[in-house]
């Protein structure tokens, strides 16, 4: 079964760090660009970051640039998001999603991991 | 990057057709044929419905169709069914090599 499973979410104080992981299975991970998309409670979707299959191309939303770092380990079929200097407005359900080669759409999403930033 | 503009809600009776608009700029929707649409039921992950403006993933009902004119893309659902009731989001690739989503539209089946 093709699936993406996120983990690492939780309650964290403002200014602290958190690292999210996404475990992929059922497909050739190396053939896919990977992305993080978040959804604040009761709000819409927001693209956060993406990384190409060979890690040469990485992008970030302006709202997280300089604070978040995306990475991937193709040997472990895993995607990561290091989140530093967290703010209350980063509170959201974080989804990982895959995109085949250089396509510009997200063909499968995980179920998400919830990050709550609060003191 | 500002979110693409979608109507907050659209409704229709079973069997009817509805259209959801998605308005951006020449730097996103108007500049690329990389508009996609996602359906999200409450508490569930988004699901790809349309990609590259008008293409349907394999196995998806042909009741869903997409189009684009200028800076506005559209998703049409024909033969509306109860299970179509959900939130719908458009997305576009941008000139900054990033992605932007729409504000989201709640579809209600009357």
PDB file of C-alpha atoms in Angstrom:
ATOM      1  CA  UNK A   1       0.000   0.000   0.000  1.00  0.00           C
ATOM      2  CA  UNK A   2       1.264   3.430  -0.925  1.00  0.00           C
ATOM      3  CA  UNK A   3       1.325   5.609   2.146  1.00  0.00           C
ATOM      4  CA  UNK A   4       2.896   8.553   3.914  1.00  0.00           C
ATOM      5  CA  UNK A   5       2.978   8.637   7.701  1.00  0.00           C
ATOM      6  CA  UNK A   6       3.914  11.815   9.540  1.00  0.00           C
ATOM      7  CA  UNK A   7       5.207  11.938  13.105  1.00  0.00           C
ATOM      8  CA  UNK A   8       6.964  14.255  15.523  1.00  0.00           C
ATOM      9  CA  UNK A   9       4.213  16.740  16.254  1.00  0.00           C
ATOM     10  CA  UNK A  10       3.298  17.909  19.716  1.00  0.00           C
ATOM     11  CA  UNK A  11       2.991  20.834  22.089  1.00  0.00           C
ATOM     12  CA  UNK A  12       5.991  23.169  22.092  1.00  0.00           C
ATOM     13  CA  UNK A  13       6.666  26.574  23.607  1.00  0.00           C
ATOM     14  CA  UNK A  14       7.201  29.646  21.415  1.00  0.00           C
ATOM     15  CA  UNK A  15      10.816  30.015  20.366  1.00  0.00           C
ATOM     16  CA  UNK A  16      11.568  26.300  20.706  1.00  0.00           C
ATOM     17  CA  UNK A  17      12.281  23.727  18.002  1.00  0.00           C
ATOM     18  CA  UNK A  18      10.601  20.597  16.689  1.00  0.00           C
ATOM     19  CA  UNK A  19      11.502  18.072  14.001  1.00  0.00           C
ATOM     20  CA  UNK A  20       8.821  16.418  11.919  1.00  0.00           C
ATOM     21  CA  UNK A  21       9.312  13.171  10.021  1.00  0.00           C
ATOM     22  CA  UNK A  22       7.405  11.546   7.173  1.00  0.00           C
ATOM     23  CA  UNK A  23       7.898   7.848   6.456  1.00  0.00           C
ATOM     24  CA  UNK A  24       7.108   6.754   2.914  1.00  0.00           C
ATOM     25  CA  UNK A  25       6.270   3.247   1.764  1.00  0.00           C
ATOM     26  CA  UNK A  26       4.795   1.407  -1.196  1.00  0.00           C
ATOM     27  CA  UNK A  27       6.481   3.480  -3.910  1.00  0.00           C
ATOM     28  CA  UNK A  28       9.948   4.398  -5.183  1.00  0.00           C
ATOM     29  CA  UNK A  29      10.750   7.342  -2.943  1.00  0.00           C
ATOM     30  CA  UNK A  30      13.649   8.502  -5.153  1.00  0.00           C
ATOM     31  CA  UNK A  31      11.206   9.189  -8.015  1.00  0.00           C
ATOM     32  CA  UNK A  32       9.242  11.794  -6.086  1.00  0.00           C
ATOM     33  CA  UNK A  33       9.676  15.360  -4.963  1.00  0.00           C
ATOM     34  CA  UNK A  34       8.303  15.803  -1.467  1.00  0.00           C
ATOM     35  CA  UNK A  35       6.469  18.664   0.191  1.00  0.00           C
ATOM     36  CA  UNK A  36       5.141  19.873   3.514  1.00  0.00           C
ATOM     37  CA  UNK A  37       1.728  21.563   3.574  1.00  0.00           C
ATOM     38  CA  UNK A  38       0.067  22.818   6.736  1.00  0.00           C
ATOM     39  CA  UNK A  39      -3.454  23.640   7.818  1.00  0.00           C
ATOM     40  CA  UNK A  40      -4.153  25.797  10.854  1.00  0.00           C
ATOM     41  CA  UNK A  41      -7.226  24.744  12.866  1.00  0.00           C
ATOM     42  CA  UNK A  42     -10.346  25.614  10.892  1.00  0.00           C
ATOM     43  CA  UNK A  43      -8.324  27.292   8.153  1.00  0.00           C
ATOM     44  CA  UNK A  44      -7.160  26.561   4.612  1.00  0.00           C
ATOM     45  CA  UNK A  45      -4.102  24.837   3.195  1.00  0.00           C
ATOM     46  CA  UNK A  46      -0.713  26.549   3.093  1.00  0.00           C
ATOM     47  CA  UNK A  47       2.298  25.197   1.211  1.00  0.00           C
ATOM     48  CA  UNK A  48       5.311  25.251   3.534  1.00  0.00           C
ATOM     49  CA  UNK A  49       8.275  23.725   1.732  1.00  0.00           C
ATOM     50  CA  UNK A  50       9.326  21.329  -1.001  1.00  0.00           C
ATOM     51  CA  UNK A  51      12.438  19.359  -1.958  1.00  0.00           C
ATOM     52  CA  UNK A  52      13.291  17.765  -5.292  1.00  0.00           C
ATOM     53  CA  UNK A  53      14.029  14.071  -5.675  1.00  0.00           C
ATOM     54  CA  UNK A  54      17.786  14.690  -5.789  1.00  0.00           C
ATOM     55  CA  UNK A  55      17.744  17.440  -3.106  1.00  0.00           C
ATOM     56  CA  UNK A  56      19.144  20.003  -5.557  1.00  0.00           C
ATOM     57  CA  UNK A  57      16.031  22.165  -5.530  1.00  0.00           C
ATOM     58  CA  UNK A  58      14.506  23.351  -2.253  1.00  0.00           C
ATOM     59  CA  UNK A  59      11.860  25.994  -1.675  1.00  0.00           C
ATOM     60  CA  UNK A  60      10.146  27.622   1.284  1.00  0.00           C
ATOM     61  CA  UNK A  61       7.135  29.807   1.875  1.00  0.00           C
ATOM     62  CA  UNK A  62       8.077  33.319   2.980  1.00  0.00           C
ATOM     63  CA  UNK A  63       6.343  32.668   6.303  1.00  0.00           C
ATOM     64  CA  UNK A  64       8.884  30.002   7.300  1.00  0.00           C
ATOM     65  CA  UNK A  65      12.002  30.968   5.341  1.00  0.00           C
ATOM     66  CA  UNK A  66      15.034  31.148   7.601  1.00  0.00           C
ATOM     67  CA  UNK A  67      13.310  29.203  10.391  1.00  0.00           C
ATOM     68  CA  UNK A  68      12.390  25.863   8.798  1.00  0.00           C
ATOM     69  CA  UNK A  69      14.680  23.421   6.986  1.00  0.00           C
ATOM     70  CA  UNK A  70      13.460  20.583   4.803  1.00  0.00           C
ATOM     71  CA  UNK A  71      15.563  17.500   4.140  1.00  0.00           C
ATOM     72  CA  UNK A  72      15.198  13.943   2.919  1.00  0.00           C
ATOM     73  CA  UNK A  73      16.988  10.621   3.279  1.00  0.00           C
ATOM     74  CA  UNK A  74      16.316   8.546   0.183  1.00  0.00           C
ATOM     75  CA  UNK A  75      17.983   5.486   1.758  1.00  0.00           C
ATOM     76  CA  UNK A  76      15.390   5.592   4.534  1.00  0.00           C
ATOM     77  CA  UNK A  77      12.494   6.779   2.338  1.00  0.00           C
ATOM     78  CA  UNK A  78      11.967   9.610   4.772  1.00  0.00           C
ATOM     79  CA  UNK A  79      11.248  13.317   4.674  1.00  0.00           C
ATOM     80  CA  UNK A  80      11.984  15.742   7.480  1.00  0.00           C
ATOM     81  CA  UNK A  81      11.109  19.275   8.538  1.00  0.00           C
ATOM     82  CA  UNK A  82      13.280  20.977  11.146  1.00  0.00           C
ATOM     83  CA  UNK A  83      11.280  23.819  12.652  1.00  0.00           C
ATOM     84  CA  UNK A  84      13.140  26.423  14.711  1.00  0.00           C
ATOM     85  CA  UNK A  85      12.022  29.622  16.413  1.00  0.00           C
ATOM     86  CA  UNK A  86       8.451  28.413  16.446  1.00  0.00           C
ATOM     87  CA  UNK A  87       5.635  30.920  16.714  1.00  0.00           C
ATOM     88  CA  UNK A  88       1.998  30.648  17.724  1.00  0.00           C
ATOM     89  CA  UNK A  89       1.028  31.107  14.081  1.00  0.00           C
ATOM     90  CA  UNK A  90       2.899  27.903  13.192  1.00  0.00           C
ATOM     91  CA  UNK A  91       0.214  25.939  15.032  1.00  0.00           C
ATOM     92  CA  UNK A  92      -1.267  23.620  12.429  1.00  0.00           C
ATOM     93  CA  UNK A  93      -1.709  20.103  11.139  1.00  0.00           C
ATOM     94  CA  UNK A  94       1.348  19.392   9.021  1.00  0.00           C
ATOM     95  CA  UNK A  95       0.897  17.114   6.019  1.00  0.00           C
ATOM     96  CA  UNK A  96       3.590  15.605   3.865  1.00  0.00           C
ATOM     97  CA  UNK A  97       2.726  15.080   0.229  1.00  0.00           C
ATOM     98  CA  UNK A  98       4.443  13.579  -2.802  1.00  0.00           C
ATOM     99  CA  UNK A  99       4.795  14.803  -6.380  1.00  0.00           C
ATOM    100  CA  UNK A 100       6.047  12.529  -9.163  1.00  0.00           C
ATOM    101  CA  UNK A 101       9.385  13.662 -10.646  1.00  0.00           C
ATOM    102  CA  UNK A 102       8.985  17.352 -11.549  1.00  0.00           C
ATOM    103  CA  UNK A 103       5.199  17.450 -11.664  1.00  0.00           C
ATOM    104  CA  UNK A 104       3.489  20.385  -9.984  1.00  0.00           C
ATOM    105  CA  UNK A 105       0.752  18.635  -8.069  1.00  0.00           C
ATOM    106  CA  UNK A 106       0.500  16.552  -4.915  1.00  0.00           C
ATOM    107  CA  UNK A 107      -0.790  13.098  -5.775  1.00  0.00           C
ATOM    108  CA  UNK A 108      -0.902  11.621  -2.277  1.00  0.00           C
ATOM    109  CA  UNK A 109      -1.007  13.110   1.184  1.00  0.00           C
ATOM    110  CA  UNK A 110      -0.378  11.689   4.616  1.00  0.00           C
ATOM    111  CA  UNK A 111      -2.842  12.069   7.479  1.00  0.00           C
ATOM    112  CA  UNK A 112      -0.814  14.800   9.137  1.00  0.00           C
ATOM    113  CA  UNK A 113       0.835  15.482  12.491  1.00  0.00           C
ATOM    114  CA  UNK A 114      -0.395  18.259  14.763  1.00  0.00           C
ATOM    115  CA  UNK A 115       1.970  20.960  15.975  1.00  0.00           C
ATOM    116  CA  UNK A 116       0.750  23.260  18.735  1.00  0.00           C
ATOM    117  CA  UNK A 117       2.898  26.241  19.699  1.00  0.00           C
ATOM    118  CA  UNK A 118       1.799  27.648  23.022  1.00  0.00           C
ATOM    119  CA  UNK A 119       3.206  28.659  26.372  1.00  0.00           C
TER     120      UNK A 119
ATOM    121  CA  UNK B   1       2.449  35.219  -1.973  1.00  0.00           C
ATOM    122  CA  UNK B   2      -1.250  35.848  -1.447  1.00  0.00           C
ATOM    123  CA  UNK B   3      -3.702  32.976  -1.465  1.00  0.00           C
ATOM    124  CA  UNK B   4      -5.702  32.399  -4.625  1.00  0.00           C
ATOM    125  CA  UNK B   5      -9.285  33.656  -4.355  1.00  0.00           C
ATOM    126  CA  UNK B   6     -12.128  31.151  -4.202  1.00  0.00           C
ATOM    127  CA  UNK B   7     -15.784  31.654  -3.225  1.00  0.00           C
ATOM    128  CA  UNK B   8     -16.333  30.712   0.404  1.00  0.00           C
ATOM    129  CA  UNK B   9     -19.260  28.462  -0.417  1.00  0.00           C
ATOM    130  CA  UNK B  10     -21.141  26.952  -3.335  1.00  0.00           C
ATOM    131  CA  UNK B  11     -24.256  24.830  -3.133  1.00  0.00           C
ATOM    132  CA  UNK B  12     -26.405  22.773  -5.451  1.00  0.00           C
ATOM    133  CA  UNK B  13     -29.068  20.105  -5.509  1.00  0.00           C
ATOM    134  CA  UNK B  14     -28.323  16.476  -6.330  1.00  0.00           C
ATOM    135  CA  UNK B  15     -27.882  16.011 -10.058  1.00  0.00           C
ATOM    136  CA  UNK B  16     -27.090  19.644 -10.712  1.00  0.00           C
ATOM    137  CA  UNK B  17     -23.753  21.080 -11.861  1.00  0.00           C
ATOM    138  CA  UNK B  18     -21.712  23.589  -9.906  1.00  0.00           C
ATOM    139  CA  UNK B  19     -18.557  25.522 -10.733  1.00  0.00           C
ATOM    140  CA  UNK B  20     -15.904  26.757  -8.332  1.00  0.00           C
ATOM    141  CA  UNK B  21     -13.636  29.580  -9.459  1.00  0.00           C
ATOM    142  CA  UNK B  22     -10.015  30.152  -8.474  1.00  0.00           C
ATOM    143  CA  UNK B  23      -8.548  33.562  -9.283  1.00  0.00           C
ATOM    144  CA  UNK B  24      -4.876  34.383  -9.150  1.00  0.00           C
ATOM    145  CA  UNK B  25      -2.432  36.485 -11.136  1.00  0.00           C
ATOM    146  CA  UNK B  26      -0.161  36.216 -14.140  1.00  0.00           C
ATOM    147  CA  UNK B  27       2.553  35.045 -11.717  1.00  0.00           C
ATOM    148  CA  UNK B  28       0.677  31.903 -10.813  1.00  0.00           C
ATOM    149  CA  UNK B  29      -2.599  30.706 -12.351  1.00  0.00           C
ATOM    150  CA  UNK B  30      -2.254  32.785 -15.501  1.00  0.00           C
ATOM    151  CA  UNK B  31       1.400  32.032 -16.050  1.00  0.00           C
ATOM    152  CA  UNK B  32       1.430  28.257 -15.918  1.00  0.00           C
ATOM    153  CA  UNK B  33      -0.790  25.300 -16.756  1.00  0.00           C
ATOM    154  CA  UNK B  34      -0.017  23.921 -13.301  1.00  0.00           C
ATOM    155  CA  UNK B  35      -3.328  24.329 -11.530  1.00  0.00           C
ATOM    156  CA  UNK B  36      -4.542  21.439  -9.414  1.00  0.00           C
ATOM    157  CA  UNK B  37      -7.647  20.856  -7.314  1.00  0.00           C
ATOM    158  CA  UNK B  38      -8.059  18.970  -4.035  1.00  0.00           C
ATOM    159  CA  UNK B  39     -11.090  17.647  -2.197  1.00  0.00           C
ATOM    160  CA  UNK B  40     -11.032  17.495   1.594  1.00  0.00           C
ATOM    161  CA  UNK B  41     -13.689  15.849   3.711  1.00  0.00           C
ATOM    162  CA  UNK B  42     -13.847  16.809   7.410  1.00  0.00           C
ATOM    163  CA  UNK B  43     -11.003  15.270   9.384  1.00  0.00           C
ATOM    164  CA  UNK B  44      -9.443  13.748   6.285  1.00  0.00           C
ATOM    165  CA  UNK B  45      -6.366  14.445   4.203  1.00  0.00           C
ATOM    166  CA  UNK B  46      -6.785  16.315   0.910  1.00  0.00           C
ATOM    167  CA  UNK B  47      -7.274  14.210  -2.224  1.00  0.00           C
ATOM    168  CA  UNK B  48      -6.095  15.148  -5.707  1.00  0.00           C
ATOM    169  CA  UNK B  49      -9.030  15.658  -8.089  1.00  0.00           C
ATOM    170  CA  UNK B  50      -7.592  17.574 -11.071  1.00  0.00           C
ATOM    171  CA  UNK B  51      -4.015  18.262 -12.132  1.00  0.00           C
ATOM    172  CA  UNK B  52      -2.404  20.441 -14.795  1.00  0.00           C
ATOM    173  CA  UNK B  53      -5.633  22.438 -15.189  1.00  0.00           C
ATOM    174  CA  UNK B  54      -7.861  19.764 -16.695  1.00  0.00           C
ATOM    175  CA  UNK B  55      -6.463  16.260 -16.163  1.00  0.00           C
ATOM    176  CA  UNK B  56      -8.123  13.679 -13.933  1.00  0.00           C
ATOM    177  CA  UNK B  57      -6.139  11.072 -11.987  1.00  0.00           C
ATOM    178  CA  UNK B  58      -6.752   7.506 -13.059  1.00  0.00           C
ATOM    179  CA  UNK B  59      -9.981   6.116 -11.650  1.00  0.00           C
ATOM    180  CA  UNK B  60     -11.512   9.463 -10.728  1.00  0.00           C
ATOM    181  CA  UNK B  61     -15.086  10.121 -11.773  1.00  0.00           C
ATOM    182  CA  UNK B  62     -15.517  12.088 -15.004  1.00  0.00           C
ATOM    183  CA  UNK B  63     -18.091  14.217 -13.189  1.00  0.00           C
ATOM    184  CA  UNK B  64     -15.140  16.365 -12.174  1.00  0.00           C
ATOM    185  CA  UNK B  65     -13.582  18.624 -14.784  1.00  0.00           C
ATOM    186  CA  UNK B  66     -11.233  21.584 -14.815  1.00  0.00           C
ATOM    187  CA  UNK B  67     -10.497  24.531 -17.069  1.00  0.00           C
ATOM    188  CA  UNK B  68      -8.683  27.839 -17.131  1.00  0.00           C
ATOM    189  CA  UNK B  69      -9.096  31.216 -18.756  1.00  0.00           C
ATOM    190  CA  UNK B  70      -6.529  33.898 -18.115  1.00  0.00           C
ATOM    191  CA  UNK B  71      -5.863  34.233 -14.408  1.00  0.00           C
ATOM    192  CA  UNK B  72      -8.931  32.222 -13.366  1.00  0.00           C
ATOM    193  CA  UNK B  73      -9.217  28.461 -13.134  1.00  0.00           C
ATOM    194  CA  UNK B  74     -12.446  26.581 -12.571  1.00  0.00           C
ATOM    195  CA  UNK B  75     -13.559  23.230 -11.221  1.00  0.00           C
ATOM    196  CA  UNK B  76     -16.925  21.907 -12.380  1.00  0.00           C
ATOM    197  CA  UNK B  77     -18.759  19.098 -10.646  1.00  0.00           C
ATOM    198  CA  UNK B  78     -21.586  17.687 -12.731  1.00  0.00           C
ATOM    199  CA  UNK B  79     -24.305  15.341 -11.530  1.00  0.00           C
ATOM    200  CA  UNK B  80     -23.762  16.525  -7.968  1.00  0.00           C
ATOM    201  CA  UNK B  81     -23.907  13.735  -5.378  1.00  0.00           C
ATOM    202  CA  UNK B  82     -24.124  13.718  -1.593  1.00  0.00           C
ATOM    203  CA  UNK B  83     -20.555  12.449  -1.279  1.00  0.00           C
ATOM    204  CA  UNK B  84     -19.278  15.514  -3.143  1.00  0.00           C
ATOM    205  CA  UNK B  85     -20.043  17.621  -0.090  1.00  0.00           C
ATOM    206  CA  UNK B  86     -16.585  18.706   1.091  1.00  0.00           C
ATOM    207  CA  UNK B  87     -14.075  21.528   1.008  1.00  0.00           C
ATOM    208  CA  UNK B  88     -12.267  22.135  -2.281  1.00  0.00           C
ATOM    209  CA  UNK B  89      -8.938  23.875  -2.749  1.00  0.00           C
ATOM    210  CA  UNK B  90      -7.133  24.963  -5.884  1.00  0.00           C
ATOM    211  CA  UNK B  91      -3.362  25.210  -6.062  1.00  0.00           C
ATOM    212  CA  UNK B  92      -0.912  26.726  -8.523  1.00  0.00           C
ATOM    213  CA  UNK B  93       2.793  26.707  -9.129  1.00  0.00           C
ATOM    214  CA  UNK B  94       4.232  30.240  -8.999  1.00  0.00           C
ATOM    215  CA  UNK B  95       6.951  32.295 -10.643  1.00  0.00           C
ATOM    216  CA  UNK B  96       8.884  32.145  -7.364  1.00  0.00           C
ATOM    217  CA  UNK B  97       9.163  28.352  -7.729  1.00  0.00           C
ATOM    218  CA  UNK B  98       6.761  27.925  -4.830  1.00  0.00           C
ATOM    219  CA  UNK B  99       3.136  26.852  -4.585  1.00  0.00           C
ATOM    220  CA  UNK B 100       0.053  28.751  -3.502  1.00  0.00           C
ATOM    221  CA  UNK B 101      -3.319  27.375  -2.460  1.00  0.00           C
ATOM    222  CA  UNK B 102      -6.731  28.909  -2.798  1.00  0.00           C
ATOM    223  CA  UNK B 103      -8.795  30.152   0.118  1.00  0.00           C
ATOM    224  CA  UNK B 104     -11.026  27.083  -0.093  1.00  0.00           C
ATOM    225  CA  UNK B 105     -14.662  26.523  -1.023  1.00  0.00           C
ATOM    226  CA  UNK B 106     -17.221  24.618   0.998  1.00  0.00           C
ATOM    227  CA  UNK B 107     -19.548  22.683  -1.282  1.00  0.00           C
ATOM    228  CA  UNK B 108     -22.962  21.899   0.134  1.00  0.00           C
ATOM    229  CA  UNK B 109     -25.363  19.438  -1.453  1.00  0.00           C
ATOM    230  CA  UNK B 110     -28.870  20.649  -0.689  1.00  0.00           C
TER     231      UNK B 110
END
